[in-house]
Short mmCIF file of C-alpha atoms and ligand atoms in Angstrom, two decimals:
data_model
loop_
_atom_site.label_atom_id
_atom_site.label_comp_id
_atom_site.label_asym_id
_atom_site.label_seq_id
_atom_site.Cartn_x
_atom_site.Cartn_y
_atom_site.Cartn_z
CA MET A 179 -18.97 -4.66 -12.99
CA LYS A 180 -15.68 -2.61 -12.35
CA VAL A 181 -13.94 -1.12 -9.49
CA MET A 182 -12.42 2.67 -9.59
CA LYS A 183 -10.18 3.55 -6.95
CA PHE A 184 -9.03 7.00 -6.28
CA GLY A 185 -6.02 7.85 -4.03
CA GLY A 186 -5.63 10.74 -1.72
CA THR A 187 -4.32 13.23 -4.15
CA SER A 188 -7.07 12.47 -6.68
CA VAL A 189 -9.53 13.68 -3.98
CA GLY A 190 -7.37 15.97 -2.16
CA LYS A 191 -8.67 19.19 -3.63
CA PRO A 192 -12.18 20.27 -4.36
CA GLU A 193 -11.43 20.35 -7.94
CA ARG A 194 -10.06 17.11 -7.91
CA MET A 195 -13.00 15.48 -6.50
CA LYS A 196 -15.14 17.18 -9.08
CA GLU A 197 -13.12 15.51 -11.77
CA VAL A 198 -13.48 12.15 -10.17
CA ALA A 199 -17.30 12.53 -10.54
CA GLN A 200 -16.84 13.26 -13.92
CA LEU A 201 -14.64 10.15 -14.47
CA ILE A 202 -17.17 7.84 -12.81
CA THR A 203 -19.94 9.14 -14.65
CA LYS A 204 -18.22 8.87 -18.41
CA ASP A 205 -20.18 5.36 -18.85
CA ASN A 206 -23.19 3.69 -17.51
CA ASP A 207 -21.30 0.51 -16.35
CA ARG A 208 -21.95 -0.65 -12.78
CA LYS A 209 -19.08 0.37 -10.51
CA ILE A 210 -17.71 0.27 -6.83
CA VAL A 211 -15.76 3.48 -6.44
CA VAL A 212 -13.30 3.27 -3.51
CA LEU A 213 -11.66 6.30 -1.89
CA SER A 214 -9.08 7.19 -0.12
CA ALA A 215 -8.98 10.09 2.68
CA LEU A 216 -8.14 13.34 1.32
CA SER A 217 -4.36 13.66 1.12
CA GLY A 218 -2.41 14.67 4.11
CA THR A 219 -5.44 13.43 6.26
CA THR A 220 -4.16 10.08 7.37
CA ASN A 221 -0.52 11.64 8.20
CA ALA A 222 -2.40 13.98 10.28
CA LEU A 223 -4.55 11.39 12.02
CA VAL A 224 -1.23 9.44 12.61
CA GLU A 225 0.24 12.50 14.17
CA ILE A 226 -2.76 12.85 16.65
CA SER A 227 -2.68 9.39 17.80
CA ASN A 228 1.25 9.75 18.25
CA HIS A 229 0.86 12.87 20.37
CA LEU A 230 -2.02 11.07 22.29
CA ALA A 231 0.15 7.88 22.77
CA ASN A 232 2.78 10.28 24.20
CA GLY A 233 0.18 11.86 26.38
CA ASP A 234 0.61 15.44 24.60
CA ARG A 235 -3.16 16.45 24.40
CA SER A 236 -2.41 20.20 23.57
CA SER A 237 -0.30 19.21 20.50
CA ALA A 238 -3.12 16.58 19.48
CA LYS A 239 -5.82 19.23 19.76
CA GLN A 240 -3.55 21.80 17.63
CA VAL A 241 -3.43 19.28 14.78
CA ILE A 242 -7.04 18.54 14.99
CA GLU A 243 -8.31 22.26 14.83
CA LYS A 244 -5.87 22.48 11.94
CA LEU A 245 -7.38 19.34 10.01
CA HIS A 246 -10.77 21.16 11.30
CA ASP A 247 -10.13 24.37 9.30
CA HIS A 248 -8.96 22.32 6.15
CA TYR A 249 -12.08 20.69 5.87
CA GLN A 250 -14.37 23.80 6.44
CA ASN A 251 -12.64 25.30 3.56
CA PHE A 252 -12.84 22.33 1.42
CA ILE A 253 -16.80 21.74 1.56
CA GLN A 254 -16.87 25.70 0.91
CA GLU A 255 -15.29 25.10 -2.54
CA LEU A 256 -16.67 21.70 -3.11
CA LEU A 257 -20.33 22.64 -2.60
CA VAL A 258 -22.56 25.56 -3.75
CA THR A 259 -25.79 25.40 -2.04
CA ASP A 260 -26.63 26.29 1.57
CA VAL A 261 -28.22 22.81 2.03
CA ALA A 262 -25.54 20.81 0.81
CA ARG A 263 -22.90 23.09 2.63
CA ASN A 264 -24.97 22.80 5.82
CA GLN A 265 -25.36 19.04 5.22
CA ALA A 266 -21.55 18.84 4.85
CA LYS A 267 -20.77 20.93 7.71
CA GLY A 268 -22.86 18.64 9.93
CA ILE A 269 -20.69 15.70 8.80
CA ILE A 270 -17.55 16.94 9.51
CA ASN A 271 -18.64 18.73 12.88
CA GLU A 272 -19.51 14.80 13.82
CA HIS A 273 -16.39 13.49 13.36
CA PHE A 274 -14.23 16.55 14.64
CA GLU A 275 -16.57 16.12 17.73
CA PHE A 276 -15.38 12.69 17.84
CA LEU A 277 -12.00 13.63 17.61
CA HIS A 278 -12.24 16.16 20.61
CA ILE A 279 -13.94 13.55 22.58
CA ILE A 280 -10.85 11.23 22.54
CA LEU A 281 -8.84 13.98 23.77
CA ARG A 282 -10.49 13.23 27.17
CA ILE A 283 -10.36 9.66 27.06
CA SER A 284 -7.56 7.23 27.59
CA PHE A 285 -5.51 6.10 24.58
CA SER A 286 -5.47 2.53 23.35
CA GLU A 287 -4.55 0.65 20.19
CA ALA A 288 -8.36 0.06 19.40
CA LEU A 289 -8.90 4.09 19.71
CA ASN A 290 -5.77 4.53 17.36
CA LYS A 291 -7.55 2.55 14.92
CA ASP A 292 -10.78 4.53 15.22
CA ILE A 293 -8.59 7.79 14.74
CA LEU A 294 -7.30 6.39 11.56
CA ALA A 295 -10.33 5.36 10.26
CA GLN A 296 -12.19 9.24 10.29
CA GLY A 297 -10.23 10.04 6.83
CA GLU A 298 -11.84 7.72 4.74
CA LEU A 299 -15.25 7.97 6.50
CA MET A 300 -15.35 11.64 5.91
CA SER A 301 -14.16 11.60 1.96
CA THR A 302 -16.70 9.19 1.17
CA LYS A 303 -19.47 11.14 2.88
CA LEU A 304 -18.49 14.50 1.46
CA PHE A 305 -18.11 12.98 -2.14
CA SER A 306 -21.82 11.62 -1.58
CA ALA A 307 -22.78 15.02 -0.64
CA PHE A 308 -21.14 16.35 -3.76
CA LEU A 309 -23.00 13.75 -5.98
CA GLU A 310 -26.24 14.45 -4.16
CA GLU A 311 -25.82 18.32 -4.76
CA ASN A 312 -25.34 17.22 -8.59
CA ASN A 313 -28.25 14.69 -8.73
CA ILE A 314 -25.98 11.98 -9.60
CA ASP A 315 -27.60 8.75 -8.33
CA HIS A 316 -25.57 6.60 -6.04
CA VAL A 317 -25.24 4.91 -2.78
CA LEU A 318 -22.91 4.36 -0.10
CA LEU A 319 -21.63 1.09 1.01
CA PRO A 320 -20.31 1.21 4.40
CA ALA A 321 -16.71 -0.87 3.88
CA LEU A 322 -17.27 -1.68 7.92
CA GLU A 323 -20.21 -3.83 6.88
CA PHE A 324 -18.33 -6.21 4.48
CA MET A 325 -14.47 -5.82 4.64
CA THR A 326 -13.03 -7.83 7.63
CA ILE A 327 -9.56 -9.33 8.40
CA ASP A 328 -9.12 -12.63 10.65
CA ALA A 329 -6.97 -12.82 13.63
CA ASN A 330 -3.82 -12.91 11.71
CA GLU A 331 -4.88 -9.85 10.05
CA GLU A 332 -5.39 -11.60 6.64
CA PRO A 333 -8.60 -10.15 4.66
CA GLN A 334 -11.38 -12.69 4.65
CA LEU A 335 -12.15 -12.81 0.94
CA GLY A 336 -14.74 -15.61 1.43
CA SER A 337 -16.80 -13.84 3.96
CA ILE A 338 -16.18 -10.45 2.04
CA LYS A 339 -17.59 -12.22 -0.99
CA ILE A 340 -20.49 -13.17 0.44
CA LYS A 341 -21.46 -9.90 2.54
CA LEU A 342 -20.34 -7.72 -0.63
CA ALA A 343 -22.82 -9.97 -3.02
CA GLN A 344 -25.77 -9.35 -0.48
CA LEU A 345 -25.18 -5.54 -0.38
CA LEU A 346 -24.94 -5.42 -4.04
CA LYS A 347 -28.19 -7.23 -4.52
CA LYS A 348 -29.83 -5.14 -1.66
CA HIS A 349 -28.88 -1.80 -3.95
CA SER A 350 -29.59 -3.55 -7.22
CA ASP A 351 -30.89 -0.45 -8.47
CA LYS A 352 -27.87 1.65 -8.23
CA ASN A 353 -24.94 1.78 -10.64
CA ILE A 354 -22.65 4.11 -8.84
CA LEU A 355 -21.81 2.47 -5.27
CA ILE A 356 -19.29 4.51 -3.08
CA THR A 357 -17.08 3.04 -0.39
CA GLN A 358 -13.93 3.55 1.82
CA GLY A 359 -10.57 2.18 0.97
CA TYR A 360 -8.50 1.16 3.87
CA ILE A 361 -10.77 0.43 6.77
CA CYS A 362 -11.98 -2.49 7.88
CA LYS A 363 -13.20 -4.74 10.90
CA ASN A 364 -10.85 -6.94 12.75
CA ALA A 365 -11.35 -10.60 14.31
CA ARG A 366 -12.52 -8.81 17.51
CA GLY A 367 -15.12 -6.76 15.68
CA GLU A 368 -13.28 -3.51 16.21
CA VAL A 369 -12.43 -1.02 13.34
CA ASP A 370 -9.08 -1.80 11.93
CA ASN A 371 -7.25 -0.94 8.86
CA LEU A 372 -5.13 -2.63 5.90
CA LYS A 373 -2.00 -0.72 6.67
CA ARG A 374 -1.17 2.59 4.98
CA GLY A 375 -1.81 2.77 1.49
CA GLY A 376 -4.45 -0.02 1.80
CA SER A 377 -7.02 1.38 -0.23
CA ASP A 378 -5.27 -0.27 -3.26
CA TYR A 379 -5.95 -3.56 -1.17
CA THR A 380 -9.60 -2.77 -0.36
CA ALA A 381 -9.96 -2.04 -4.18
CA SER A 382 -8.29 -5.17 -5.23
CA LEU A 383 -10.40 -7.37 -2.74
CA ILE A 384 -13.47 -5.87 -3.92
CA ALA A 385 -12.37 -6.70 -7.53
CA ALA A 386 -12.03 -10.10 -6.89
CA ALA A 387 -15.05 -10.49 -4.56
CA SER A 388 -17.16 -9.20 -7.14
CA LYS A 389 -15.53 -10.76 -10.04
CA SER A 390 -15.11 -7.41 -11.76
CA ALA A 391 -14.10 -7.01 -15.52
CA VAL A 392 -11.30 -4.61 -14.16
CA CYS A 393 -9.82 -2.83 -11.10
CA GLU A 394 -8.65 0.60 -12.07
CA ILE A 395 -6.37 2.40 -9.42
CA TRP A 396 -6.63 6.32 -10.52
CA THR A 397 -3.62 7.90 -8.77
CA ASP A 398 -1.25 10.98 -9.70
CA ILE A 399 1.06 9.54 -12.02
CA ASP A 400 0.47 7.66 -15.26
CA GLY A 401 1.36 4.20 -14.19
CA MET A 402 4.25 2.19 -13.01
CA HIS A 403 7.44 3.63 -13.75
CA ASN A 404 10.52 1.59 -14.42
CA ASN A 405 12.42 3.48 -11.45
CA ASP A 406 11.28 5.59 -8.65
CA PRO A 407 10.31 8.97 -9.91
CA ARG A 408 10.65 10.49 -6.60
CA ILE A 409 14.50 9.60 -6.81
CA VAL A 410 15.14 9.31 -10.31
CA ASN A 411 15.06 12.30 -12.97
CA LYS A 412 14.13 10.15 -15.97
CA THR A 413 11.96 7.64 -15.48
CA VAL A 414 9.06 6.18 -18.17
CA ALA A 415 5.76 4.40 -17.60
CA ILE A 416 5.84 0.66 -18.05
CA GLU A 417 2.83 -0.23 -20.60
CA GLN A 418 2.29 -3.97 -19.36
CA LEU A 419 3.16 -5.94 -16.29
CA SER A 420 2.18 -9.39 -15.19
CA PHE A 421 0.96 -9.95 -11.78
CA ASP A 422 4.00 -11.45 -10.80
CA GLU A 423 6.01 -8.49 -11.86
CA ALA A 424 3.56 -6.32 -10.47
CA ALA A 425 3.38 -7.83 -7.06
CA GLU A 426 7.00 -8.25 -6.74
CA LEU A 427 7.60 -4.34 -7.51
CA ALA A 428 5.02 -3.24 -4.90
CA TYR A 429 6.31 -5.58 -2.21
CA PHE A 430 9.69 -4.49 -2.86
CA GLY A 431 8.87 -0.78 -2.52
CA ALA A 432 7.05 0.76 -5.56
CA LYS A 433 5.02 3.02 -3.59
CA ILE A 434 2.37 3.48 -6.19
CA LEU A 435 0.94 0.05 -5.14
CA HIS A 436 0.16 -1.22 -1.70
CA PRO A 437 2.82 -4.20 -1.05
CA THR A 438 0.12 -7.02 -1.13
CA CYS A 439 -2.66 -5.68 -3.07
CA ILE A 440 -1.99 -7.59 -6.16
CA TRP A 441 -2.95 -11.08 -4.95
CA PRO A 442 -6.61 -10.80 -4.72
CA ALA A 443 -7.02 -9.58 -8.31
CA GLN A 444 -4.44 -12.20 -9.50
CA GLN A 445 -6.49 -14.98 -7.70
CA GLU A 446 -9.68 -14.14 -9.87
CA ASN A 447 -7.74 -12.90 -12.83
CA VAL A 448 -9.22 -9.38 -12.59
CA PRO A 449 -6.92 -7.11 -14.77
CA VAL A 450 -5.58 -4.06 -12.62
CA LYS A 451 -4.95 -0.53 -14.61
CA LEU A 452 -3.12 2.14 -13.03
CA LEU A 453 -4.45 5.34 -14.60
CA ASN A 454 -3.80 8.99 -13.76
CA THR A 455 -6.44 11.28 -12.40
CA MET A 456 -4.55 14.35 -14.00
CA GLN A 457 -4.22 12.87 -17.35
CA PRO A 458 -7.13 10.41 -17.85
CA GLU A 459 -6.31 9.66 -21.49
CA ALA A 460 -2.85 8.50 -20.95
CA ALA A 461 -2.67 4.69 -21.30
CA GLY A 462 -1.31 3.96 -17.86
CA THR A 463 0.00 0.42 -16.74
CA VAL A 464 -1.83 -2.66 -17.48
CA ILE A 465 -1.40 -5.70 -15.17
CA THR A 466 -2.73 -8.86 -16.31
CA LYS A 467 -1.62 -12.69 -16.50
CA GLU A 468 0.56 -12.23 -19.41
CA ALA A 469 3.92 -10.25 -18.94
CA GLY A 470 3.73 -8.72 -22.66
CA SER A 471 7.41 -8.70 -23.18
CA VAL A 472 10.70 -10.33 -21.95
CA GLY A 473 13.51 -8.53 -19.99
CA VAL A 474 14.06 -5.89 -17.22
CA LYS A 475 11.17 -3.90 -16.86
CA ALA A 476 11.68 -2.03 -13.38
CA VAL A 477 13.55 -1.53 -10.28
CA ALA A 478 12.34 -0.59 -6.78
CA ALA A 479 13.55 -0.07 -3.45
CA LYS A 480 12.58 -1.03 0.06
CA ASP A 481 14.21 0.67 3.09
CA GLY A 482 14.64 -0.48 6.79
CA ILE A 483 16.12 -3.76 5.94
CA ILE A 484 18.02 -5.39 8.61
CA ALA A 485 20.32 -8.31 7.49
CA ILE A 486 21.29 -11.12 9.94
CA LYS A 487 24.24 -13.25 9.37
CA ILE A 488 24.54 -16.62 11.06
CA LYS A 489 28.08 -18.14 10.79
CA SER A 490 28.65 -21.79 11.82
CA SER A 491 31.15 -24.57 11.12
CA ARG A 492 28.41 -26.86 12.42
CA MET A 493 26.34 -26.19 9.17
CA LEU A 494 28.75 -27.96 7.07
CA LEU A 495 27.16 -31.24 5.98
CA ALA A 496 24.51 -30.76 8.83
CA TYR A 497 20.97 -31.36 7.69
CA GLY A 498 18.03 -29.52 9.68
CA PHE A 499 20.31 -26.54 10.25
CA LEU A 500 18.20 -24.20 8.16
CA ARG A 501 15.05 -25.57 9.58
CA LYS A 502 15.98 -24.81 13.15
CA VAL A 503 17.16 -21.17 11.86
CA PHE A 504 13.93 -20.58 10.25
CA GLU A 505 11.87 -21.86 13.16
CA VAL A 506 13.14 -18.78 15.04
CA PHE A 507 11.63 -16.35 12.70
CA GLU A 508 8.42 -18.53 12.58
CA LYS A 509 8.28 -18.28 16.19
CA TYR A 510 8.20 -14.50 16.11
CA LYS A 511 5.76 -14.05 13.02
CA THR A 512 8.87 -12.25 11.54
CA SER A 513 8.86 -12.94 7.58
CA ILE A 514 12.48 -13.20 5.67
CA ASP A 515 12.54 -11.45 2.37
CA MET A 516 15.87 -12.15 1.18
CA ILE A 517 18.31 -15.47 1.68
CA THR A 518 21.63 -16.31 0.69
CA THR A 519 23.72 -19.14 1.77
CA SER A 520 27.13 -20.76 1.78
CA GLU A 521 28.72 -23.60 3.28
CA VAL A 522 29.08 -22.20 6.56
CA ALA A 523 26.81 -19.48 6.69
CA VAL A 524 23.48 -18.21 6.03
CA SER A 525 22.38 -14.44 5.70
CA VAL A 526 18.68 -13.38 5.67
CA THR A 527 16.89 -10.08 5.91
CA ILE A 528 13.80 -8.86 7.78
CA ASP A 529 12.12 -5.82 7.53
CA THR A 530 11.08 -4.90 11.41
CA ASP A 531 12.98 -4.84 14.45
CA GLN A 532 9.98 -5.79 16.66
CA PHE A 533 11.57 -8.99 17.81
CA LEU A 534 15.27 -8.68 16.82
CA PRO A 535 16.60 -8.97 20.18
CA GLN A 536 14.69 -12.22 21.02
CA ILE A 537 15.58 -13.52 17.37
CA VAL A 538 19.16 -12.61 17.89
CA LYS A 539 19.25 -14.35 21.07
CA GLU A 540 17.66 -17.60 19.76
CA LEU A 541 20.12 -17.87 16.85
CA GLU A 542 23.04 -17.22 19.12
CA PRO A 543 23.48 -21.18 20.27
CA PHE A 544 23.58 -21.92 16.13
CA GLY A 545 26.86 -19.78 15.71
CA THR A 546 28.22 -16.36 15.14
CA VAL A 547 25.17 -13.56 14.81
CA ASP A 548 26.10 -10.57 12.81
CA ILE A 549 23.63 -7.90 12.08
CA GLU A 550 23.89 -5.04 9.90
CA LYS A 551 20.98 -2.21 9.79
CA GLU A 552 19.98 0.51 7.50
CA GLN A 553 19.97 -1.67 4.53
CA THR A 554 17.78 -1.36 1.36
CA ILE A 555 16.62 -4.13 -0.72
CA VAL A 556 16.77 -3.16 -4.61
CA SER A 557 14.68 -5.41 -6.69
CA ILE A 558 15.19 -5.50 -10.42
CA VAL A 559 12.07 -6.92 -11.94
CA GLY A 560 11.16 -8.44 -15.45
CA ASN A 561 9.64 -11.70 -17.27
CA GLU A 562 12.42 -14.15 -17.54
CA ILE A 563 14.74 -11.80 -16.45
CA ALA A 564 17.13 -14.38 -15.27
CA LYS A 565 17.36 -15.66 -18.88
CA THR A 566 17.99 -12.42 -20.40
CA ASP A 567 21.32 -11.96 -22.15
CA TYR A 568 23.75 -9.58 -20.44
CA VAL A 569 21.39 -8.56 -17.47
CA LEU A 570 23.88 -9.50 -14.87
CA GLN A 571 26.84 -8.34 -16.64
CA LYS A 572 25.06 -4.67 -17.11
CA LEU A 573 24.03 -4.87 -13.54
CA PHE A 574 27.24 -5.41 -12.16
CA GLU A 575 29.16 -3.14 -14.32
CA SER A 576 26.89 -0.42 -13.75
CA LEU A 577 27.15 -0.77 -9.90
CA LYS A 578 30.96 -1.19 -9.37
CA GLU A 579 31.15 1.58 -7.02
CA ILE A 580 28.32 0.41 -4.99
CA PRO A 581 29.32 -2.07 -1.77
CA ILE A 582 26.67 -4.45 -2.45
CA THR A 583 25.84 -6.37 0.97
CA MET A 584 23.70 -9.41 -0.45
CA VAL A 585 22.69 -10.94 -4.04
CA SER A 586 19.86 -12.98 -4.52
CA TYR A 587 19.58 -14.56 -8.26
CA GLY A 588 17.53 -17.55 -9.60
CA GLY A 589 14.94 -17.64 -6.97
CA SER A 590 12.56 -16.73 -9.47
CA THR A 591 12.51 -16.26 -13.13
CA HIS A 592 11.56 -12.72 -12.84
CA ASN A 593 13.65 -11.04 -10.10
CA ILE A 594 17.10 -10.29 -9.02
CA THR A 595 17.41 -8.77 -5.67
CA LEU A 596 20.42 -7.02 -4.13
CA LEU A 597 20.96 -5.67 -0.81
CA VAL A 598 22.69 -2.26 -0.28
CA PRO A 599 23.39 -0.20 2.78
CA SER A 600 20.69 2.46 2.66
CA SER A 601 23.34 5.39 2.14
CA HIS A 602 24.10 4.15 -1.04
CA LYS A 603 20.29 3.61 -2.30
CA ILE A 604 19.86 6.95 -4.42
CA LYS A 605 23.25 6.40 -6.14
CA THR A 606 22.18 2.57 -6.77
CA LEU A 607 18.75 3.60 -8.43
CA GLN A 608 20.30 6.16 -10.60
CA LEU A 609 23.02 4.12 -12.15
CA LEU A 610 20.66 1.33 -12.61
CA ASN A 611 18.59 3.75 -14.44
CA SER A 612 21.38 4.42 -16.83
CA GLY A 613 22.94 1.08 -17.01
CA LEU A 614 19.97 -1.02 -17.34
CA PHE A 615 17.51 1.21 -18.99
CA GLY A 616 19.77 3.66 -20.97
CA LEU A 617 17.97 6.63 -19.41
P1 LIG B 75 -2.51 7.30 -4.20
O1 LIG B 75 -2.40 8.55 -3.01
O2 LIG B 75 -3.03 7.79 -5.38
O3 LIG B 75 -2.45 6.17 -3.56
P2 LIG B 75 0.41 7.12 -3.94
O4 LIG B 75 1.24 8.39 -3.36
O5 LIG B 75 0.39 5.95 -2.93
O6 LIG B 75 -0.89 7.72 -4.45
O7 LIG B 75 1.33 6.52 -5.15
C1 LIG B 75 1.68 7.20 -6.10
C2 LIG B 75 3.08 7.81 -6.05
O8 LIG B 75 3.87 6.75 -6.15
C3 LIG B 75 3.59 8.80 -7.13
O9 LIG B 75 3.02 10.20 -7.05
C4 LIG B 75 5.03 8.40 -7.07
O10 LIG B 75 5.63 9.34 -6.56
C5 LIG B 75 5.38 7.14 -6.23
N1 LIG B 75 5.99 6.16 -6.82
C6 LIG B 75 7.10 5.27 -6.42
N2 LIG B 75 7.66 4.40 -6.93
C7 LIG B 75 7.11 4.62 -8.09
C8 LIG B 75 6.77 3.94 -9.51
N3 LIG B 75 7.78 3.02 -9.62
N4 LIG B 75 6.00 4.10 -10.37
C9 LIG B 75 5.09 5.34 -10.38
N5 LIG B 75 5.17 5.88 -9.28
C10 LIG B 75 5.81 5.57 -8.33
N1 LIG B 76 -5.61 6.73 3.49
C1 LIG B 76 -4.63 5.59 3.83
C2 LIG B 76 -3.08 6.02 3.64
O1 LIG B 76 -2.82 7.40 3.69
C3 LIG B 76 -4.90 4.71 2.79
C4 LIG B 76 -4.64 5.04 1.29
O2 LIG B 76 -4.74 6.13 1.13
O3 LIG B 76 -4.49 3.95 0.62
O4 LIG B 76 -2.34 5.37 3.96
MG1 LIG B 77 -1.38 4.77 -2.36
#
């Protein structure tokens, strides 16, 4: 068994979708094919939801109509026969009818999740219609029948395993099983999702649940690059990463992977491959238990970070101080990314301001609290990086002109983390590209 996940750009144009059909029929291995929504769809659905949340129905209607046109054109190019085109028209009309109905009912968070689910529901059904037209035997597995999250929004791997095994048994005569990425059911039994970019997470969860031989993530680039290719000109694909390195890069901003999508594959030791739909013969990146080589592999950046500094002379020689500080963050379910301490101060970073006023208020009795917003975490990742000669020297030499806010080093053997003002992010990534990689 293997998992093949295709992202938005891989299914975003009719000719791309046809290429996906070729890729999944290249061998006779049994496979679960996970699809994202057509590129641009989830963004449009978010826009519709936002308009409705603001009570702006006419703007929501405009976006719905534009999206509907896009899908009408898409099926004309994807399919050839009248029978298939009519079937596909029926599929999209049903989903757009739903979107028109929601214009008339009151907006809620549950409805928002229903709206966001339409993209993956449509892409999988349209792909299935294409396979049917081309006599490619397959079955559609509804993700909502097996992909679940608990009350803390954590995927329930145990139950996913059981439900998926039942479905795989039920369809034991099928070699190609298609399912939706991103969408799931929550603890209340409502439609929910695994957050933006969550189709990667779906793929990894399915790969772990079915103990697949490999989890292939097909996208629009030939693997994980050493730096953000959207920002830095010269970047190169990395041949091999360990699960830890890949998880770190994904969590700290490498957009190619969903932030938490590595752990399920890692837990069941399923290799993850990052491959390029537009260049299928490229080697891509292989992510396994072994790191392959020692040294710096890549840098990634995560925006929207807030630094909180708590200064107190009472911290001197006082035990229990850090516990009290951490308890505040725990109370507000806000996770801390970076932390540095000195004798009289502790600085931490968080990536959401949802409970910032409450957190600050509860920290104030401990000392002076300073907040710095609009910060970016820059993470330098590589196996045994902390032990590699000259990395720190090269790092700080190349960043002489950057006003670094925080540094975290030695917490793990494969990561050095810096905090810089977001206004210096581009320059930092560029300088590191030449300073650390000579590119
Ligand atoms: P998909 O729609 O297939 O899920 P994404 O847009 O989520 O694709 O991820 C692929 C994109 O991630 C690439 O086009 C690239 O611009 C961006 N990206 C950001 N950082 C990296 C990196 N370090 N390596 C490769 N791609 C990256
Ligand atoms: N369609 C969803 C998104 O755009 C999930 C995904 O593509 O991974 O976020
Ligand atoms: Mg993605």
